[in-house]
mmCIF file of N, CA, C and O in Angstrom:
data_model
loop_
_atom_site.group_PDB
_atom_site.id
_atom_site.type_symbol
_atom_site.label_atom_id
_atom_site.label_comp_id
_atom_site.label_asym_id
_atom_site.label_seq_id
_atom_site.Cartn_x
_atom_site.Cartn_y
_atom_site.Cartn_z
ATOM 1 N N MET L 1 -9.516 12.308 -2.718
ATOM 2 C CA MET L 1 -10.072 12.067 -1.402
ATOM 3 C C MET L 1 -9.586 10.716 -0.900
ATOM 4 O O MET L 1 -9.542 9.765 -1.642
ATOM 5 N N SER L 2 -9.277 10.649 0.358
ATOM 6 C CA SER L 2 -8.849 9.398 0.948
ATOM 7 C C SER L 2 -9.577 9.209 2.269
ATOM 8 O O SER L 2 -9.585 10.102 3.109
ATOM 9 N N PHE L 3 -10.194 8.077 2.434
ATOM 10 C CA PHE L 3 -10.968 7.797 3.630
ATOM 11 C C PHE L 3 -10.453 6.521 4.292
ATOM 12 O O PHE L 3 -11.149 5.549 4.441
ATOM 13 N N HIS L 4 -9.189 6.524 4.637
ATOM 14 C CA HIS L 4 -8.609 5.356 5.274
ATOM 15 C C HIS L 4 -8.900 5.421 6.764
ATOM 16 O O HIS L 4 -8.833 6.468 7.386
ATOM 17 N N SER L 5 -9.213 4.276 7.330
ATOM 18 C CA SER L 5 -9.471 4.224 8.758
ATOM 19 C C SER L 5 -8.894 2.934 9.299
ATOM 20 O O SER L 5 -8.556 2.019 8.563
ATOM 21 N N VAL L 6 -8.810 2.866 10.590
ATOM 22 C CA VAL L 6 -8.318 1.670 11.251
ATOM 23 C C VAL L 6 -9.395 0.603 11.165
ATOM 24 O O VAL L 6 -10.550 0.858 11.519
ATOM 25 N N PRO L 7 -9.051 -0.586 10.645
ATOM 26 C CA PRO L 7 -10.069 -1.645 10.561
ATOM 27 C C PRO L 7 -10.570 -2.027 11.948
ATOM 28 O O PRO L 7 -9.809 -2.086 12.903
ATOM 29 N N ARG L 8 -11.859 -2.231 12.052
ATOM 30 C CA ARG L 8 -12.465 -2.660 13.311
ATOM 31 C C ARG L 8 -12.889 -4.117 13.170
ATOM 32 O O ARG L 8 -13.308 -4.532 12.092
ATOM 33 N N PRO L 9 -12.822 -4.861 14.246
ATOM 34 C CA PRO L 9 -13.332 -6.237 14.179
ATOM 35 C C PRO L 9 -14.808 -6.226 13.812
ATOM 36 O O PRO L 9 -15.565 -5.399 14.312
ATOM 37 N N GLN L 10 -15.195 -7.107 12.918
ATOM 38 C CA GLN L 10 -16.584 -7.202 12.485
ATOM 39 C C GLN L 10 -17.228 -8.442 13.089
ATOM 40 O O GLN L 10 -16.546 -9.433 13.340
ATOM 41 N N PRO L 11 -18.542 -8.397 13.287
ATOM 42 C CA PRO L 11 -19.226 -9.612 13.735
ATOM 43 C C PRO L 11 -18.990 -10.745 12.743
ATOM 44 O O PRO L 11 -18.789 -10.504 11.549
ATOM 45 N N ALA L 12 -19.008 -11.958 13.213
ATOM 46 C CA ALA L 12 -18.688 -13.121 12.378
ATOM 47 C C ALA L 12 -19.529 -13.176 11.108
ATOM 48 O O ALA L 12 -19.042 -13.574 10.058
ATOM 49 N N ALA L 13 -20.784 -12.777 11.145
ATOM 50 C CA ALA L 13 -21.670 -12.875 9.980
ATOM 51 C C ALA L 13 -21.230 -11.967 8.832
ATOM 52 O O ALA L 13 -21.531 -12.247 7.687
ATOM 53 N N THR L 14 -20.539 -10.872 9.109
ATOM 54 C CA THR L 14 -20.171 -9.940 8.043
ATOM 55 C C THR L 14 -18.728 -10.072 7.591
ATOM 56 O O THR L 14 -18.318 -9.412 6.650
ATOM 57 N N GLN L 15 -17.928 -10.901 8.224
ATOM 58 C CA GLN L 15 -16.522 -11.008 7.860
ATOM 59 C C GLN L 15 -16.311 -11.572 6.464
ATOM 60 O O GLN L 15 -15.293 -11.306 5.849
ATOM 61 N N ASN L 16 -17.243 -12.333 5.935
ATOM 62 C CA ASN L 16 -17.071 -12.938 4.624
ATOM 63 C C ASN L 16 -17.650 -12.102 3.493
ATOM 64 O O ASN L 16 -17.657 -12.529 2.354
ATOM 65 N N LEU L 17 -18.145 -10.906 3.793
ATOM 66 C CA LEU L 17 -18.712 -10.049 2.756
ATOM 67 C C LEU L 17 -17.601 -9.440 1.912
ATOM 68 O O LEU L 17 -16.551 -9.057 2.436
ATOM 69 N N PRO L 18 -17.811 -9.288 0.593
ATOM 70 C CA PRO L 18 -16.814 -8.599 -0.224
ATOM 71 C C PRO L 18 -16.685 -7.152 0.227
ATOM 72 O O PRO L 18 -17.670 -6.528 0.626
ATOM 73 N N THR L 19 -15.476 -6.628 0.171
ATOM 74 C CA THR L 19 -15.220 -5.248 0.564
ATOM 75 C C THR L 19 -14.587 -4.516 -0.605
ATOM 76 O O THR L 19 -13.653 -5.023 -1.229
ATOM 77 N N TYR L 20 -15.097 -3.321 -0.909
ATOM 78 C CA TYR L 20 -14.603 -2.536 -2.041
ATOM 79 C C TYR L 20 -14.220 -1.152 -1.557
ATOM 80 O O TYR L 20 -14.908 -0.562 -0.737
ATOM 81 N N ASP L 21 -13.144 -0.632 -2.070
ATOM 82 C CA ASP L 21 -12.677 0.710 -1.735
ATOM 83 C C ASP L 21 -13.365 1.695 -2.677
ATOM 84 O O ASP L 21 -13.229 1.593 -3.898
ATOM 85 N N ALA L 22 -14.110 2.650 -2.133
ATOM 86 C CA ALA L 22 -14.848 3.614 -2.947
ATOM 87 C C ALA L 22 -13.916 4.434 -3.826
ATOM 88 O O ALA L 22 -14.277 4.803 -4.943
ATOM 89 N N ASP L 23 -12.699 4.715 -3.344
ATOM 90 C CA ASP L 23 -11.741 5.464 -4.160
ATOM 91 C C ASP L 23 -11.331 4.669 -5.402
ATOM 92 O O ASP L 23 -11.152 5.229 -6.482
ATOM 93 N N ILE L 24 -11.223 3.363 -5.255
ATOM 94 C CA ILE L 24 -10.891 2.528 -6.418
ATOM 95 C C ILE L 24 -12.084 2.451 -7.363
ATOM 96 O O ILE L 24 -11.932 2.569 -8.573
ATOM 97 N N LEU L 25 -13.287 2.286 -6.809
ATOM 98 C CA LEU L 25 -14.480 2.229 -7.659
ATOM 99 C C LEU L 25 -14.662 3.513 -8.469
ATOM 100 O O LEU L 25 -15.097 3.474 -9.615
ATOM 101 N N THR L 26 -14.340 4.643 -7.865
ATOM 102 C CA THR L 26 -14.521 5.924 -8.552
ATOM 103 C C THR L 26 -13.252 6.387 -9.263
ATOM 104 O O THR L 26 -13.225 7.475 -9.825
ATOM 105 N N GLN L 27 -12.215 5.554 -9.241
ATOM 106 C CA GLN L 27 -10.916 5.880 -9.838
ATOM 107 C C GLN L 27 -10.416 7.221 -9.314
ATOM 108 O O GLN L 27 -9.994 8.093 -10.058
ATOM 109 N N ASP L 28 -10.491 7.385 -7.991
ATOM 110 C CA ASP L 28 -10.074 8.588 -7.270
ATOM 111 C C ASP L 28 -10.877 9.832 -7.645
ATOM 112 O O ASP L 28 -10.461 10.941 -7.356
ATOM 113 N N GLY L 29 -12.038 9.640 -8.257
ATOM 114 C CA GLY L 29 -12.948 10.753 -8.528
ATOM 115 C C GLY L 29 -14.017 10.774 -7.458
ATOM 116 O O GLY L 29 -13.782 10.373 -6.317
ATOM 117 N N ASP L 30 -15.216 11.228 -7.840
ATOM 118 C CA ASP L 30 -16.292 11.237 -6.848
ATOM 119 C C ASP L 30 -17.556 10.532 -7.319
ATOM 120 O O ASP L 30 -18.557 10.540 -6.625
ATOM 121 N N GLN L 31 -17.499 9.885 -8.515
ATOM 122 C CA GLN L 31 -18.676 9.172 -8.999
ATOM 123 C C GLN L 31 -18.261 7.903 -9.739
ATOM 124 O O GLN L 31 -17.176 7.829 -10.321
ATOM 125 N N ALA L 32 -19.172 6.925 -9.715
ATOM 126 C CA ALA L 32 -18.991 5.690 -10.475
ATOM 127 C C ALA L 32 -20.371 5.145 -10.811
ATOM 128 O O ALA L 32 -21.342 5.401 -10.096
ATOM 129 N N HIS L 33 -20.458 4.418 -11.914
ATOM 130 C CA HIS L 33 -21.697 3.729 -12.257
ATOM 131 C C HIS L 33 -21.585 2.284 -11.794
ATOM 132 O O HIS L 33 -20.541 1.656 -11.941
ATOM 133 N N ILE L 34 -22.677 1.787 -11.240
ATOM 134 C CA ILE L 34 -22.767 0.393 -10.814
ATOM 135 C C ILE L 34 -23.955 -0.212 -11.535
ATOM 136 O O ILE L 34 -25.049 0.357 -11.522
ATOM 137 N N VAL L 35 -23.743 -1.349 -12.181
ATOM 138 C CA VAL L 35 -24.798 -1.996 -12.953
ATOM 139 C C VAL L 35 -25.298 -3.215 -12.190
ATOM 140 O O VAL L 35 -24.511 -4.053 -11.745
ATOM 141 N N LEU L 36 -26.606 -3.282 -12.029
ATOM 142 C CA LEU L 36 -27.274 -4.440 -11.433
ATOM 143 C C LEU L 36 -28.307 -4.917 -12.430
ATOM 144 O O LEU L 36 -29.288 -4.214 -12.697
ATOM 145 N N ARG L 37 -28.039 -6.076 -12.987
ATOM 146 C CA ARG L 37 -28.861 -6.610 -14.075
ATOM 147 C C ARG L 37 -28.922 -5.577 -15.195
ATOM 148 O O ARG L 37 -27.902 -5.253 -15.761
ATOM 149 N N ASP L 38 -30.071 -5.031 -15.531
ATOM 150 C CA ASP L 38 -30.123 -4.044 -16.624
ATOM 151 C C ASP L 38 -30.310 -2.620 -16.107
ATOM 152 O O ASP L 38 -30.611 -1.710 -16.861
ATOM 153 N N GLN L 39 -30.115 -2.407 -14.807
ATOM 154 C CA GLN L 39 -30.273 -1.084 -14.204
ATOM 155 C C GLN L 39 -28.904 -0.467 -13.899
ATOM 156 O O GLN L 39 -28.014 -1.153 -13.417
ATOM 157 N N VAL L 40 -28.767 0.827 -14.170
ATOM 158 C CA VAL L 40 -27.519 1.544 -13.884
ATOM 159 C C VAL L 40 -27.758 2.486 -12.710
ATOM 160 O O VAL L 40 -28.701 3.273 -12.708
ATOM 161 N N TYR L 41 -26.909 2.381 -11.720
ATOM 162 C CA TYR L 41 -26.961 3.225 -10.530
ATOM 163 C C TYR L 41 -25.722 4.106 -10.493
ATOM 164 O O TYR L 41 -24.684 3.735 -11.037
ATOM 165 N N THR L 42 -25.822 5.265 -9.849
ATOM 166 C CA THR L 42 -24.683 6.152 -9.689
ATOM 167 C C THR L 42 -24.288 6.187 -8.222
ATOM 168 O O THR L 42 -25.120 6.463 -7.358
ATOM 169 N N LEU L 43 -23.026 5.872 -7.966
ATOM 170 C CA LEU L 43 -22.458 5.980 -6.633
ATOM 171 C C LEU L 43 -21.715 7.300 -6.574
ATOM 172 O O LEU L 43 -20.902 7.597 -7.444
ATOM 173 N N ARG L 44 -22.007 8.106 -5.563
ATOM 174 C CA ARG L 44 -21.371 9.421 -5.458
ATOM 175 C C ARG L 44 -20.802 9.594 -4.057
ATOM 176 O O ARG L 44 -21.425 9.231 -3.066
ATOM 177 N N ILE L 45 -19.575 10.137 -3.989
ATOM 178 C CA ILE L 45 -18.962 10.494 -2.716
ATOM 179 C C ILE L 45 -19.201 11.988 -2.525
ATOM 180 O O ILE L 45 -18.810 12.799 -3.357
ATOM 181 N N THR L 46 -19.850 12.351 -1.436
ATOM 182 C CA THR L 46 -20.152 13.758 -1.164
ATOM 183 C C THR L 46 -18.922 14.466 -0.606
ATOM 184 O O THR L 46 -17.945 13.821 -0.214
ATOM 185 N N ARG L 47 -18.991 15.789 -0.545
ATOM 186 C CA ARG L 47 -17.896 16.573 0.047
ATOM 187 C C ARG L 47 -17.698 16.218 1.515
ATOM 188 O O ARG L 47 -16.602 16.347 2.042
ATOM 189 N N ALA L 48 -18.763 15.767 2.167
ATOM 190 C CA ALA L 48 -18.687 15.393 3.581
ATOM 191 C C ALA L 48 -18.156 13.966 3.766
ATOM 192 O O ALA L 48 -18.054 13.483 4.884
ATOM 193 N N GLY L 49 -17.845 13.290 2.652
ATOM 194 C CA GLY L 49 -17.298 11.947 2.745
ATOM 195 C C GLY L 49 -18.328 10.853 2.915
ATOM 196 O O GLY L 49 -18.008 9.755 3.328
ATOM 197 N N LYS L 50 -19.566 11.135 2.568
ATOM 198 C CA LYS L 50 -20.641 10.136 2.649
ATOM 199 C C LYS L 50 -20.868 9.540 1.254
ATOM 200 O O LYS L 50 -20.531 10.155 0.253
ATOM 201 N N LEU L 51 -21.463 8.373 1.222
ATOM 202 C CA LEU L 51 -21.794 7.719 -0.044
ATOM 203 C C LEU L 51 -23.282 7.827 -0.317
ATOM 204 O O LEU L 51 -24.113 7.619 0.575
ATOM 205 N N ILE L 52 -23.615 8.128 -1.564
ATOM 206 C CA ILE L 52 -25.011 8.180 -2.004
ATOM 207 C C ILE L 52 -25.126 7.299 -3.241
ATOM 208 O O ILE L 52 -24.344 7.418 -4.176
ATOM 209 N N LEU L 53 -26.100 6.397 -3.247
ATOM 210 C CA LEU L 53 -26.359 5.531 -4.381
ATOM 211 C C LEU L 53 -27.733 5.884 -4.920
ATOM 212 O O LEU L 53 -28.736 5.817 -4.213
ATOM 213 N N THR L 54 -27.789 6.304 -6.197
ATOM 214 C CA THR L 54 -29.061 6.690 -6.809
ATOM 215 C C THR L 54 -29.259 5.926 -8.104
ATOM 216 O O THR L 54 -28.302 5.483 -8.740
ATOM 217 N N LYS L 55 -30.515 5.809 -8.494
ATOM 218 C CA LYS L 55 -30.872 5.127 -9.725
ATOM 219 C C LYS L 55 -30.965 6.112 -10.845
ATOM 220 O O LYS L 55 -31.297 7.252 -10.692
#
């Protein structure tokens, strides 16, 4: 899956936020685990191209 789009100008407050490519996080699959402190979350790309983050 590839979800490339034309970058849009962002408001000044969000320009310094880290940006991650979901395809890289999922290694071109549709799921990845994200760890926050001692909790593991699952990031999933749906068939419709949406992201879902669950605990």
